[in-house]
Amino acid sequence: MKRPIAALAGVGSYAPKRIMRNAEFAALGLDTNDEWIVQRTGIRERHIAEPDETNRTMSAAAARMAMERAGVVAGDLDLIVLGTASPDRLLPSTAVDLQAEIGASRAAAFDVMAACSSWLYGLIVAEGLMASGNAETALVVGSEKLTSIVDWQDRSTCVLFGDGAGAAVLKRSEGGKGILSTFMRSDGNLAELLYRPAGGAAHPFSQQVLDDRSYFVKMEGRETFKYAVRSMSEAADHALARAGLTGQDLDLMIPHQANIRIIEATARHAEVPMDKVYVNVDRYGNTSSASIGLALEEAIAAGRVKEGSTVMLVAFGAGYTWASLIVRF
Ligand code: UT7
């Protein structure tokens, strides 16, 4: 396969208006404070969806922005890939809801589930479907309403997450622009370090599931932290090697925004100085599959990604899953 095949022709994002600052957790009766959260994570605030804001509405808002910027209309799309760890419903996919919402009647639509790596997995899947002739114009979205699946009584997780959506339209590459290299991997032996124990087919909803709160996200924070640094570093190495580049060749790196300390460790490993790393975890928290798209949209709007820029995206999430992608704009 001769690259580049797929170019990111337009990027969009959406974040709910309501902002929750760290200090507000104390009012919920949680034994936590701004200083702990900022020191351990870098997070200062996050966006919280209102009850009537769903993945359907948030993903559509991000998608419309990406489509407008790419100069395409919904009828041009022949593929929609949506990543989410917090689907609006368990059946059918959130991607088909997005398809209906924007009126993309010619598209094939489905979800990918790779937790925080879903958006990069989705871009890689879409590129592959373009390479095989199954798609010409693809929409790839990451959308999360994580605040509906975190346990608001568990200070070790609920302070970390936020809501939002990020989207990109992929078109056929022209003039050397587009995806230069990719890498993806997972390790299912580590699934129970970050997961929702119940609510699916193995442990369906029951009174006991409600009582023991086992339908909410559970995470072993310290283990996840270690694997995140190791895996994102590995992913960065592979994407750089496959593109024939080094960290010094990058104009910008956009890592998954989970924790500033993970971001800094990954950047150090890849030998990318922090002034070439995009960080917005302070304002959004961890938005899982939405995080990299949200950050990329901001980076473009801020002029930090221009025509000709070489950008590396790196993700890590539940599964565990990890992935990376280098793209020239
Ligand atoms: O999105 C993909 C994957 N997610 C991640 O990448 C997240 C990875 N993990 C992390 O970012 C960090 O491990 C956390 C931010 C989750 C936790 O930071 P940590 O430095 O690893 O803290 P810890 O879990 O080791 O906890 C240290 C202490 C504990 O108290 P003791 O046992 O030392 O007395 C916790 O109970 O901090 C306590 N703690 C808190 N204290 C105040 C945990 N959460 C809080 C909190 N406020 N919100």
mmCIF file of C-alpha atoms and ligand atoms in Angstrom:
data_model
loop_
_atom_site.group_PDB
_atom_site.id
_atom_site.type_symbol
_atom_site.label_atom_id
_atom_site.label_comp_id
_atom_site.label_asym_id
_atom_site.label_seq_id
_atom_site.Cartn_x
_atom_site.Cartn_y
_atom_site.Cartn_z
ATOM 1 C CA MET A 1 0.000 0.000 0.000
ATOM 2 C CA LYS A 2 1.495 3.294 -1.113
ATOM 3 C CA ARG A 3 0.858 6.181 1.261
ATOM 4 C CA PRO A 4 -0.523 8.751 1.703
ATOM 5 C CA ILE A 5 -3.986 7.520 0.747
ATOM 6 C CA ALA A 6 -6.182 9.534 3.098
ATOM 7 C CA ALA A 7 -5.968 13.208 4.049
ATOM 8 C CA LEU A 8 -7.623 14.875 7.041
ATOM 9 C CA ALA A 9 -9.575 17.388 4.972
ATOM 10 C CA GLY A 10 -11.520 18.985 7.847
ATOM 11 C CA VAL A 11 -11.531 18.711 11.627
ATOM 12 C CA GLY A 12 -14.339 19.665 14.024
ATOM 13 C CA SER A 13 -15.133 19.457 17.709
ATOM 14 C CA TYR A 14 -17.841 20.077 20.241
ATOM 15 C CA ALA A 15 -17.702 20.616 24.005
ATOM 16 C CA PRO A 16 -20.760 21.136 26.212
ATOM 17 C CA LYS A 17 -21.180 24.688 27.550
ATOM 18 C CA ARG A 18 -21.330 23.677 31.193
ATOM 19 C CA ILE A 19 -17.906 23.770 32.838
ATOM 20 C CA MET A 20 -17.241 22.110 36.185
ATOM 21 C CA ARG A 21 -14.198 23.259 38.146
ATOM 22 C CA ASN A 22 -12.246 21.061 40.600
ATOM 23 C CA ALA A 23 -13.515 22.973 43.615
ATOM 24 C CA GLU A 24 -17.089 21.827 42.862
ATOM 25 C CA PHE A 25 -16.383 18.183 43.819
ATOM 26 C CA ALA A 26 -16.283 19.067 47.511
ATOM 27 C CA ALA A 27 -19.907 20.202 47.289
ATOM 28 C CA LEU A 28 -20.800 16.650 46.168
ATOM 29 C CA GLY A 29 -19.409 15.351 49.450
ATOM 30 C CA LEU A 30 -16.168 13.991 47.942
ATOM 31 C CA ASP A 31 -12.952 14.091 49.941
ATOM 32 C CA THR A 32 -10.838 15.753 47.246
ATOM 33 C CA ASN A 33 -9.500 19.184 46.388
ATOM 34 C CA ASP A 34 -8.192 21.332 43.561
ATOM 35 C CA GLU A 35 -4.564 20.981 44.678
ATOM 36 C CA TRP A 36 -4.599 17.139 44.576
ATOM 37 C CA ILE A 37 -6.317 16.999 41.200
ATOM 38 C CA VAL A 38 -4.048 19.612 39.599
ATOM 39 C CA GLN A 39 -0.833 18.095 40.985
ATOM 40 C CA ARG A 40 -1.631 14.481 40.095
ATOM 41 C CA THR A 41 -3.386 15.037 36.770
ATOM 42 C CA GLY A 42 -3.043 18.610 35.497
ATOM 43 C CA ILE A 43 -6.853 18.838 35.237
ATOM 44 C CA ARG A 44 -8.496 22.098 36.369
ATOM 45 C CA GLU A 45 -11.941 21.825 34.819
ATOM 46 C CA ARG A 46 -14.012 19.679 32.473
ATOM 47 C CA HIS A 47 -17.090 20.129 30.267
ATOM 48 C CA ILE A 48 -20.234 18.324 31.407
ATOM 49 C CA ALA A 49 -23.088 17.428 29.078
ATOM 50 C CA GLU A 50 -26.622 18.436 30.018
ATOM 51 C CA PRO A 51 -29.277 15.685 30.175
ATOM 52 C CA ASP A 52 -30.464 16.556 26.661
ATOM 53 C CA GLU A 53 -26.927 16.521 25.230
ATOM 54 C CA THR A 54 -26.162 13.028 23.954
ATOM 55 C CA ASN A 55 -23.507 11.419 21.790
ATOM 56 C CA ARG A 56 -25.990 11.812 18.959
ATOM 57 C CA THR A 57 -26.115 15.594 19.341
ATOM 58 C CA MET A 58 -22.451 16.108 20.312
ATOM 59 C CA SER A 59 -21.028 13.916 17.541
ATOM 60 C CA ALA A 60 -23.317 15.638 15.007
ATOM 61 C CA ALA A 61 -22.084 19.089 16.073
ATOM 62 C CA ALA A 62 -18.434 18.028 15.699
ATOM 63 C CA ALA A 63 -19.221 16.266 12.401
ATOM 64 C CA ARG A 64 -20.967 19.306 10.911
ATOM 65 C CA MET A 65 -17.951 21.500 11.711
ATOM 66 C CA ALA A 66 -15.556 18.959 10.153
ATOM 67 C CA MET A 67 -17.750 18.575 7.035
ATOM 68 C CA GLU A 68 -18.038 22.330 6.526
ATOM 69 C CA ARG A 69 -14.278 22.753 6.791
ATOM 70 C CA ALA A 70 -13.681 19.838 4.401
ATOM 71 C CA GLY A 71 -16.195 21.275 1.923
ATOM 72 C CA VAL A 72 -18.385 18.182 1.897
ATOM 73 C CA VAL A 73 -22.085 17.646 2.610
ATOM 74 C CA ALA A 74 -23.639 14.683 4.390
ATOM 75 C CA GLY A 75 -24.655 13.108 1.081
ATOM 76 C CA ASP A 76 -20.978 12.888 0.068
ATOM 77 C CA LEU A 77 -20.108 10.567 2.957
ATOM 78 C CA ASP A 78 -19.879 6.870 2.182
ATOM 79 C CA LEU A 79 -18.420 5.831 5.534
ATOM 80 C CA ILE A 80 -18.998 6.846 9.172
ATOM 81 C CA VAL A 81 -16.821 5.317 11.889
ATOM 82 C CA LEU A 82 -17.611 6.390 15.442
ATOM 83 C CA GLY A 83 -15.626 5.653 18.580
ATOM 84 C CA THR A 84 -17.257 5.786 21.979
ATOM 85 C CA ALA A 85 -16.912 4.140 25.365
ATOM 86 C CA SER A 86 -20.182 5.667 26.526
ATOM 87 C CA PRO A 87 -22.710 4.818 23.789
ATOM 88 C CA ASP A 88 -26.155 6.421 23.990
ATOM 89 C CA ARG A 89 -27.683 2.933 23.746
ATOM 90 C CA LEU A 90 -26.179 -0.568 23.716
ATOM 91 C CA LEU A 91 -27.960 -1.429 20.443
ATOM 92 C CA PRO A 92 -27.694 -0.333 17.675
ATOM 93 C CA SER A 93 -24.465 1.619 17.206
ATOM 94 C CA THR A 94 -24.116 5.318 17.988
ATOM 95 C CA ALA A 95 -22.734 5.712 14.449
ATOM 96 C CA VAL A 96 -26.136 4.980 12.910
ATOM 97 C CA ASP A 97 -27.749 7.569 15.192
ATOM 98 C CA LEU A 98 -25.182 10.095 13.964
ATOM 99 C CA GLN A 99 -25.880 9.020 10.383
ATOM 100 C CA ALA A 100 -29.609 9.668 10.854
ATOM 101 C CA GLU A 101 -28.995 12.957 12.679
ATOM 102 C CA ILE A 102 -26.904 14.448 9.872
ATOM 103 C CA GLY A 103 -28.738 12.718 7.006
ATOM 104 C CA ALA A 104 -25.772 10.817 5.558
ATOM 105 C CA SER A 105 -28.018 8.396 3.712
ATOM 106 C CA ARG A 106 -25.319 6.966 1.388
ATOM 107 C CA ALA A 107 -22.936 5.938 4.177
ATOM 108 C CA ALA A 108 -22.113 2.660 5.909
ATOM 109 C CA ALA A 109 -21.941 3.440 9.631
ATOM 110 C CA PHE A 110 -20.549 1.476 12.573
ATOM 111 C CA ASP A 111 -18.844 1.931 15.934
ATOM 112 C CA VAL A 112 -15.320 0.966 16.897
ATOM 113 C CA MET A 113 -14.670 0.205 20.548
ATOM 114 C CA ALA A 114 -11.083 0.737 21.608
ATOM 115 C CA ALA A 115 -11.862 3.112 24.499
ATOM 116 C CA CYS A 116 -9.535 6.150 24.477
ATOM 117 C CA SER A 117 -7.758 4.795 21.376
ATOM 118 C CA SER A 118 -11.006 4.576 19.403
ATOM 119 C CA TRP A 119 -10.548 7.724 17.333
ATOM 120 C CA LEU A 120 -7.126 6.645 16.103
ATOM 121 C CA TYR A 121 -8.367 3.090 15.538
ATOM 122 C CA GLY A 122 -11.248 4.627 13.579
ATOM 123 C CA LEU A 123 -8.940 6.742 11.403
ATOM 124 C CA ILE A 124 -6.808 3.663 10.675
ATOM 125 C CA VAL A 125 -9.878 1.555 9.796
ATOM 126 C CA ALA A 126 -11.232 4.307 7.548
ATOM 127 C CA GLU A 127 -7.882 4.687 5.782
ATOM 128 C CA GLY A 128 -7.871 0.917 5.155
ATOM 129 C CA LEU A 129 -11.394 1.004 3.728
ATOM 130 C CA MET A 130 -10.357 3.852 1.435
ATOM 131 C CA ALA A 131 -7.295 1.852 0.344
ATOM 132 C CA SER A 132 -9.465 -1.161 -0.526
ATOM 133 C CA GLY A 133 -11.886 0.968 -2.534
ATOM 134 C CA ASN A 134 -14.762 0.633 -0.069
ATOM 135 C CA ALA A 135 -14.904 4.351 0.723
ATOM 136 C CA GLU A 136 -13.988 7.686 -0.834
ATOM 137 C CA THR A 137 -15.153 10.209 1.761
ATOM 138 C CA ALA A 138 -15.179 9.110 5.385
ATOM 139 C CA LEU A 139 -16.257 10.728 8.632
ATOM 140 C CA VAL A 140 -14.452 9.550 11.776
ATOM 141 C CA VAL A 141 -15.798 10.749 15.121
ATOM 142 C CA GLY A 142 -14.949 10.198 18.771
ATOM 143 C CA SER A 143 -17.765 11.154 21.125
ATOM 144 C CA GLU A 144 -18.195 10.674 24.861
ATOM 145 C CA LYS A 145 -20.700 11.331 27.591
ATOM 146 C CA LEU A 146 -18.412 9.810 30.207
ATOM 147 C CA THR A 147 -20.033 11.746 33.025
ATOM 148 C CA SER A 148 -22.994 9.364 32.648
ATOM 149 C CA ILE A 149 -20.875 6.230 33.251
ATOM 150 C CA VAL A 150 -18.495 7.359 36.002
ATOM 151 C CA ASP A 151 -19.263 6.769 39.651
ATOM 152 C CA TRP A 152 -19.827 10.185 41.224
ATOM 153 C CA GLN A 153 -19.153 8.609 44.629
ATOM 154 C CA ASP A 154 -15.649 7.440 43.584
ATOM 155 C CA ARG A 155 -13.143 10.277 43.895
ATOM 156 C CA SER A 156 -10.399 8.200 42.222
ATOM 157 C CA THR A 157 -12.233 8.225 38.874
ATOM 158 C CA CYS A 158 -14.972 10.863 38.706
ATOM 159 C CA VAL A 159 -12.555 13.798 38.900
ATOM 160 C CA LEU A 160 -10.746 12.609 35.773
ATOM 161 C CA PHE A 161 -13.339 12.570 33.013
ATOM 162 C CA GLY A 162 -15.277 14.997 30.833
ATOM 163 C CA ASP A 163 -17.625 15.057 27.843
ATOM 164 C CA GLY A 164 -17.263 16.153 24.215
ATOM 165 C CA ALA A 165 -16.665 15.093 20.635
ATOM 166 C CA GLY A 166 -13.992 15.373 17.942
ATOM 167 C CA ALA A 167 -14.347 14.603 14.239
ATOM 168 C CA ALA A 168 -12.411 14.495 10.980
ATOM 169 C CA VAL A 169 -13.434 14.069 7.363
ATOM 170 C CA LEU A 170 -11.035 11.929 5.345
ATOM 171 C CA LYS A 171 -10.696 12.497 1.622
ATOM 172 C CA ARG A 172 -8.329 11.051 -0.987
ATOM 173 C CA SER A 173 -4.836 12.380 -0.499
ATOM 174 C CA GLU A 174 -3.430 14.982 -2.881
ATOM 175 C CA GLY A 175 0.037 16.484 -3.050
ATOM 176 C CA GLY A 176 1.649 14.265 -0.410
ATOM 177 C CA LYS A 177 -0.731 15.370 2.366
ATOM 178 C CA GLY A 178 -2.338 12.804 4.634
ATOM 179 C CA ILE A 179 -1.606 9.823 6.851
ATOM 180 C CA LEU A 180 2.066 8.844 6.574
ATOM 181 C CA SER A 181 2.243 6.013 9.105
ATOM 182 C CA THR A 182 0.123 4.202 11.686
ATOM 183 C CA PHE A 183 0.474 1.713 14.529
ATOM 184 C CA MET A 184 -2.122 -0.070 16.647
ATOM 185 C CA ARG A 185 -1.979 -2.731 19.371
ATOM 186 C CA SER A 186 -3.915 -4.111 22.342
ATOM 187 C CA ASP A 187 -3.537 -6.494 25.285
ATOM 188 C CA GLY A 188 -6.779 -8.060 26.490
ATOM 189 C CA ASN A 189 -5.077 -9.711 29.471
ATOM 190 C CA LEU A 190 -5.168 -6.265 31.056
ATOM 191 C CA ALA A 191 -8.866 -5.587 30.414
ATOM 192 C CA GLU A 192 -9.882 -5.583 34.070
ATOM 193 C CA LEU A 193 -7.511 -2.789 35.040
ATOM 194 C CA LEU A 194 -9.924 -0.312 33.431
ATOM 195 C CA TYR A 195 -13.473 -1.513 32.741
ATOM 196 C CA ARG A 196 -17.169 -1.582 33.526
ATOM 197 C CA PRO A 197 -17.767 -4.925 35.258
ATOM 198 C CA ALA A 198 -21.518 -5.203 34.714
ATOM 199 C CA GLY A 199 -24.412 -4.075 32.559
ATOM 200 C CA GLY A 200 -23.444 -6.159 29.510
ATOM 201 C CA ALA A 201 -24.457 -9.686 28.517
ATOM 202 C CA ALA A 202 -22.089 -11.459 30.937
ATOM 203 C CA HIS A 203 -23.492 -9.625 33.952
ATOM 204 C CA PRO A 204 -26.811 -8.132 32.872
ATOM 205 C CA PHE A 205 -28.546 -5.413 34.849
ATOM 206 C CA SER A 206 -30.028 -6.606 38.108
ATOM 207 C CA GLN A 207 -30.812 -5.132 41.489
ATOM 208 C CA GLN A 208 -27.433 -6.369 42.694
ATOM 209 C CA VAL A 209 -25.623 -4.592 39.862
ATOM 210 C CA LEU A 210 -27.400 -1.399 40.837
ATOM 211 C CA ASP A 211 -26.640 -1.910 44.531
ATOM 212 C CA ASP A 212 -22.935 -2.656 44.118
ATOM 213 C CA ARG A 213 -22.488 0.107 41.473
ATOM 214 C CA SER A 214 -20.656 -2.350 39.199
ATOM 215 C CA TYR A 215 -22.026 -0.733 36.018
ATOM 216 C CA PHE A 216 -19.737 2.263 36.552
ATOM 217 C CA VAL A 217 -16.132 2.621 35.314
ATOM 218 C CA LYS A 218 -13.501 1.032 37.581
ATOM 219 C CA MET A 219 -9.814 1.784 37.185
ATOM 220 C CA GLU A 220 -6.521 0.711 38.760
ATOM 221 C CA GLY A 221 -4.980 4.168 38.390
ATOM 222 C CA ARG A 222 -1.350 3.391 39.169
ATOM 223 C CA GLU A 223 -1.124 0.346 36.870
ATOM 224 C CA THR A 224 -2.931 2.224 34.118
ATOM 225 C CA PHE A 225 -0.499 5.104 34.485
ATOM 226 C CA LYS A 226 2.534 2.818 34.060
ATOM 227 C CA TYR A 227 1.143 1.034 31.022
ATOM 228 C CA ALA A 228 0.024 4.328 29.485
ATOM 229 C CA VAL A 229 3.560 5.736 29.546
ATOM 230 C CA ARG A 230 5.113 2.499 28.293
ATOM 231 C CA SER A 231 2.542 1.898 25.548
ATOM 232 C CA MET A 232 2.329 5.468 24.265
ATOM 233 C CA SER A 233 6.139 5.570 24.114
ATOM 234 C CA GLU A 234 6.138 2.317 22.120
ATOM 235 C CA ALA A 235 3.407 3.619 19.824
ATOM 236 C CA ALA A 236 5.337 6.843 19.196
ATOM 237 C CA ASP A 237 8.501 4.874 18.353
ATOM 238 C CA HIS A 238 6.677 2.700 15.821
ATOM 239 C CA ALA A 239 4.826 5.527 14.060
ATOM 240 C CA LEU A 240 8.060 7.533 13.775
ATOM 241 C CA ALA A 241 10.083 4.538 12.500
ATOM 242 C CA ARG A 242 7.398 3.615 9.971
ATOM 243 C CA ALA A 243 7.373 7.193 8.626
ATOM 244 C CA GLY A 244 11.177 7.346 8.590
ATOM 245 C CA LEU A 245 11.083 10.299 11.011
ATOM 246 C CA THR A 246 12.392 11.196 14.461
ATOM 247 C CA GLY A 247 10.778 13.263 17.200
ATOM 248 C CA GLN A 248 12.788 16.279 15.997
ATOM 249 C CA ASP A 249 11.036 16.148 12.615
ATOM 250 C CA LEU A 250 7.597 16.715 14.135
ATOM 251 C CA ASP A 251 5.928 20.127 14.176
ATOM 252 C CA LEU A 252 3.477 18.993 16.843
ATOM 253 C CA MET A 253 2.595 15.954 18.938
ATOM 254 C CA ILE A 254 -0.968 15.530 20.187
ATOM 255 C CA PRO A 255 -1.183 12.797 22.813
ATOM 256 C CA HIS A 256 -4.362 11.489 24.401
ATOM 257 C CA GLN A 257 -5.215 13.915 27.206
ATOM 258 C CA ALA A 258 -5.532 11.805 30.366
ATOM 259 C CA ASN A 259 -2.834 13.137 32.669
ATOM 260 C CA ILE A 260 -0.165 15.826 32.194
ATOM 261 C CA ARG A 261 2.454 13.528 33.763
ATOM 262 C CA ILE A 262 1.747 10.784 31.184
ATOM 263 C CA ILE A 263 1.925 13.385 28.391
ATOM 264 C CA GLU A 264 5.271 14.739 29.650
ATOM 265 C CA ALA A 265 6.789 11.252 30.028
ATOM 266 C CA THR A 266 5.713 10.261 26.516
ATOM 267 C CA ALA A 267 7.109 13.484 25.046
ATOM 268 C CA ARG A 268 10.423 12.963 26.848
ATOM 269 C CA HIS A 269 10.683 9.440 25.476
ATOM 270 C CA ALA A 270 9.896 10.573 21.912
ATOM 271 C CA GLU A 271 12.352 13.488 22.283
ATOM 272 C CA VAL A 272 9.662 16.030 21.485
ATOM 273 C CA PRO A 273 10.059 19.269 23.514
ATOM 274 C CA MET A 274 6.951 20.320 25.458
ATOM 275 C CA ASP A 275 6.557 23.467 23.345
ATOM 276 C CA LYS A 276 5.752 21.086 20.464
ATOM 277 C CA VAL A 277 3.208 19.111 22.466
ATOM 278 C CA TYR A 278 -0.426 20.196 22.493
ATOM 279 C CA VAL A 279 -1.994 20.105 25.953
ATOM 280 C CA ASN A 280 -5.593 20.897 26.909
ATOM 281 C CA VAL A 281 -6.151 18.309 29.647
ATOM 282 C CA ASP A 282 -6.319 21.241 32.092
ATOM 283 C CA ARG A 283 -9.586 22.444 30.465
ATOM 284 C CA TYR A 284 -11.263 19.201 29.377
ATOM 285 C CA GLY A 285 -10.022 16.375 31.599
ATOM 286 C CA ASN A 286 -9.991 12.956 29.979
ATOM 287 C CA THR A 287 -12.597 12.817 27.211
ATOM 288 C CA SER A 288 -11.507 9.335 26.034
ATOM 289 C CA SER A 289 -12.163 8.877 22.316
ATOM 290 C CA ALA A 290 -12.975 12.586 21.895
ATOM 291 C CA SER A 291 -9.720 13.841 23.345
ATOM 292 C CA ILE A 292 -7.327 13.855 20.381
ATOM 293 C CA GLY A 293 -9.898 15.235 17.932
ATOM 294 C CA LEU A 294 -10.836 18.000 20.366
ATOM 295 C CA ALA A 295 -7.163 18.885 20.832
ATOM 296 C CA LEU A 296 -6.400 18.735 17.103
ATOM 297 C CA GLU A 297 -9.292 21.066 16.291
ATOM 298 C CA GLU A 298 -8.044 23.556 18.892
ATOM 299 C CA ALA A 299 -4.455 23.271 17.667
ATOM 300 C CA ILE A 300 -5.533 24.025 14.085
ATOM 301 C CA ALA A 301 -7.697 26.973 15.222
ATOM 302 C CA ALA A 302 -4.748 28.317 17.250
ATOM 303 C CA GLY A 303 -2.491 28.212 14.182
ATOM 304 C CA ARG A 304 -0.283 25.485 15.630
ATOM 305 C CA VAL A 305 -1.041 23.169 12.699
ATOM 306 C CA LYS A 306 -0.581 24.725 9.267
ATOM 307 C CA GLU A 307 -0.312 23.511 5.707
ATOM 308 C CA GLY A 308 2.768 21.275 5.568
ATOM 309 C CA SER A 309 2.823 20.566 9.348
ATOM 310 C CA THR A 310 3.789 17.040 10.379
ATOM 311 C CA VAL A 311 1.784 15.956 13.428
ATOM 312 C CA MET A 312 1.925 12.786 15.508
ATOM 313 C CA LEU A 313 -1.217 11.594 17.330
ATOM 314 C CA VAL A 314 -0.746 9.030 20.133
ATOM 315 C CA ALA A 315 -3.426 7.285 22.198
ATOM 316 C CA PHE A 316 -3.822 4.818 25.052
ATOM 317 C CA GLY A 317 -6.949 3.410 26.660
ATOM 318 C CA ALA A 318 -8.925 0.595 28.214
ATOM 319 C CA GLY A 319 -8.346 -2.842 26.766
ATOM 320 C CA TYR A 320 -5.583 -1.936 27.069
ATOM 321 C CA THR A 321 -5.367 -0.452 23.580
ATOM 322 C CA TRP A 322 -2.799 1.896 22.129
ATOM 323 C CA ALA A 323 -2.203 3.487 18.752
ATOM 324 C CA SER A 324 -0.366 6.221 16.902
ATOM 325 C CA LEU A 325 -0.573 8.001 13.587
ATOM 326 C CA ILE A 326 1.569 10.564 11.783
ATOM 327 C CA VAL A 327 -0.203 12.920 9.409
ATOM 328 C CA ARG A 328 0.984 15.711 7.145
ATOM 329 C CA PHE A 329 -1.418 18.622 6.687
HETATM 330 O O1 UT7 B 1 -7.626 7.338 29.510
HETATM 331 C C1 UT7 B 1 -6.843 6.223 29.551
HETATM 332 C C2 UT7 B 1 -6.368 5.740 30.764
HETATM 333 N N1 UT7 B 1 -6.409 6.532 31.967
HETATM 334 C C3 UT7 B 1 -5.262 7.032 32.430
HETATM 335 O O2 UT7 B 1 -4.303 7.159 31.715
HETATM 336 C C4 UT7 B 1 -5.180 7.371 33.889
HETATM 337 C C5 UT7 B 1 -3.915 6.819 34.481
HETATM 338 N N2 UT7 B 1 -3.744 7.038 35.902
HETATM 339 C C6 UT7 B 1 -3.576 8.254 36.454
HETATM 340 O O3 UT7 B 1 -3.642 9.252 35.785
HETATM 341 C C7 UT7 B 1 -3.261 8.341 37.929
HETATM 342 O O4 UT7 B 1 -2.904 7.063 38.396
HETATM 343 C C8 UT7 B 1 -4.426 8.906 38.789
HETATM 344 C C9 UT7 B 1 -4.582 10.390 38.496
HETATM 345 C C10 UT7 B 1 -5.704 8.172 38.477
HETATM 346 C C11 UT7 B 1 -4.094 8.754 40.253
HETATM 347 O O5 UT7 B 1 -2.873 9.392 40.574
HETATM 348 P P1 UT7 B 1 -1.756 8.615 41.404
HETATM 349 O O6 UT7 B 1 -0.667 9.563 41.604
HETATM 350 O O7 UT7 B 1 -1.456 7.340 40.671
HETATM 351 O O8 UT7 B 1 -2.490 8.356 42.779
HETATM 352 P P2 UT7 B 1 -2.848 6.980 43.484
HETATM 353 O O9 UT7 B 1 -3.924 6.273 42.754
HETATM 354 O O10 UT7 B 1 -1.587 6.238 43.748
HETATM 355 O O11 UT7 B 1 -3.440 7.515 44.840
HETATM 356 C C12 UT7 B 1 -2.627 8.227 45.775
HETATM 357 C C13 UT7 B 1 -3.498 8.642 46.947
HETATM 358 C C14 UT7 B 1 -4.343 7.495 47.511
HETATM 359 O O12 UT7 B 1 -4.381 7.647 48.910
HETATM 360 P P3 UT7 B 1 -3.429 6.762 49.853
HETATM 361 O O13 UT7 B 1 -3.782 5.332 49.538
HETATM 362 O O14 UT7 B 1 -2.040 7.126 49.450
HETATM 363 O O15 UT7 B 1 -3.825 7.207 51.202
HETATM 364 C C15 UT7 B 1 -5.715 7.752 46.937
HETATM 365 O O16 UT7 B 1 -6.721 7.231 47.759
HETATM 366 O O17 UT7 B 1 -4.448 9.637 46.515
HETATM 367 C C16 UT7 B 1 -5.773 9.255 46.910
HETATM 368 N N3 UT7 B 1 -6.721 9.788 45.934
HETATM 369 C C17 UT7 B 1 -7.212 11.032 46.019
HETATM 370 N N4 UT7 B 1 -7.033 12.014 46.908
HETATM 371 C C18 UT7 B 1 -7.685 13.180 46.690
HETATM 372 C C19 UT7 B 1 -7.205 9.192 44.837
HETATM 373 N N5 UT7 B 1 -8.053 10.027 44.180
HETATM 374 C C20 UT7 B 1 -8.070 11.172 44.892
HETATM 375 C C21 UT7 B 1 -8.717 12.401 44.739
HETATM 376 N N6 UT7 B 1 -8.508 13.366 45.659
HETATM 377 N N7 UT7 B 1 -9.553 12.647 43.696
#
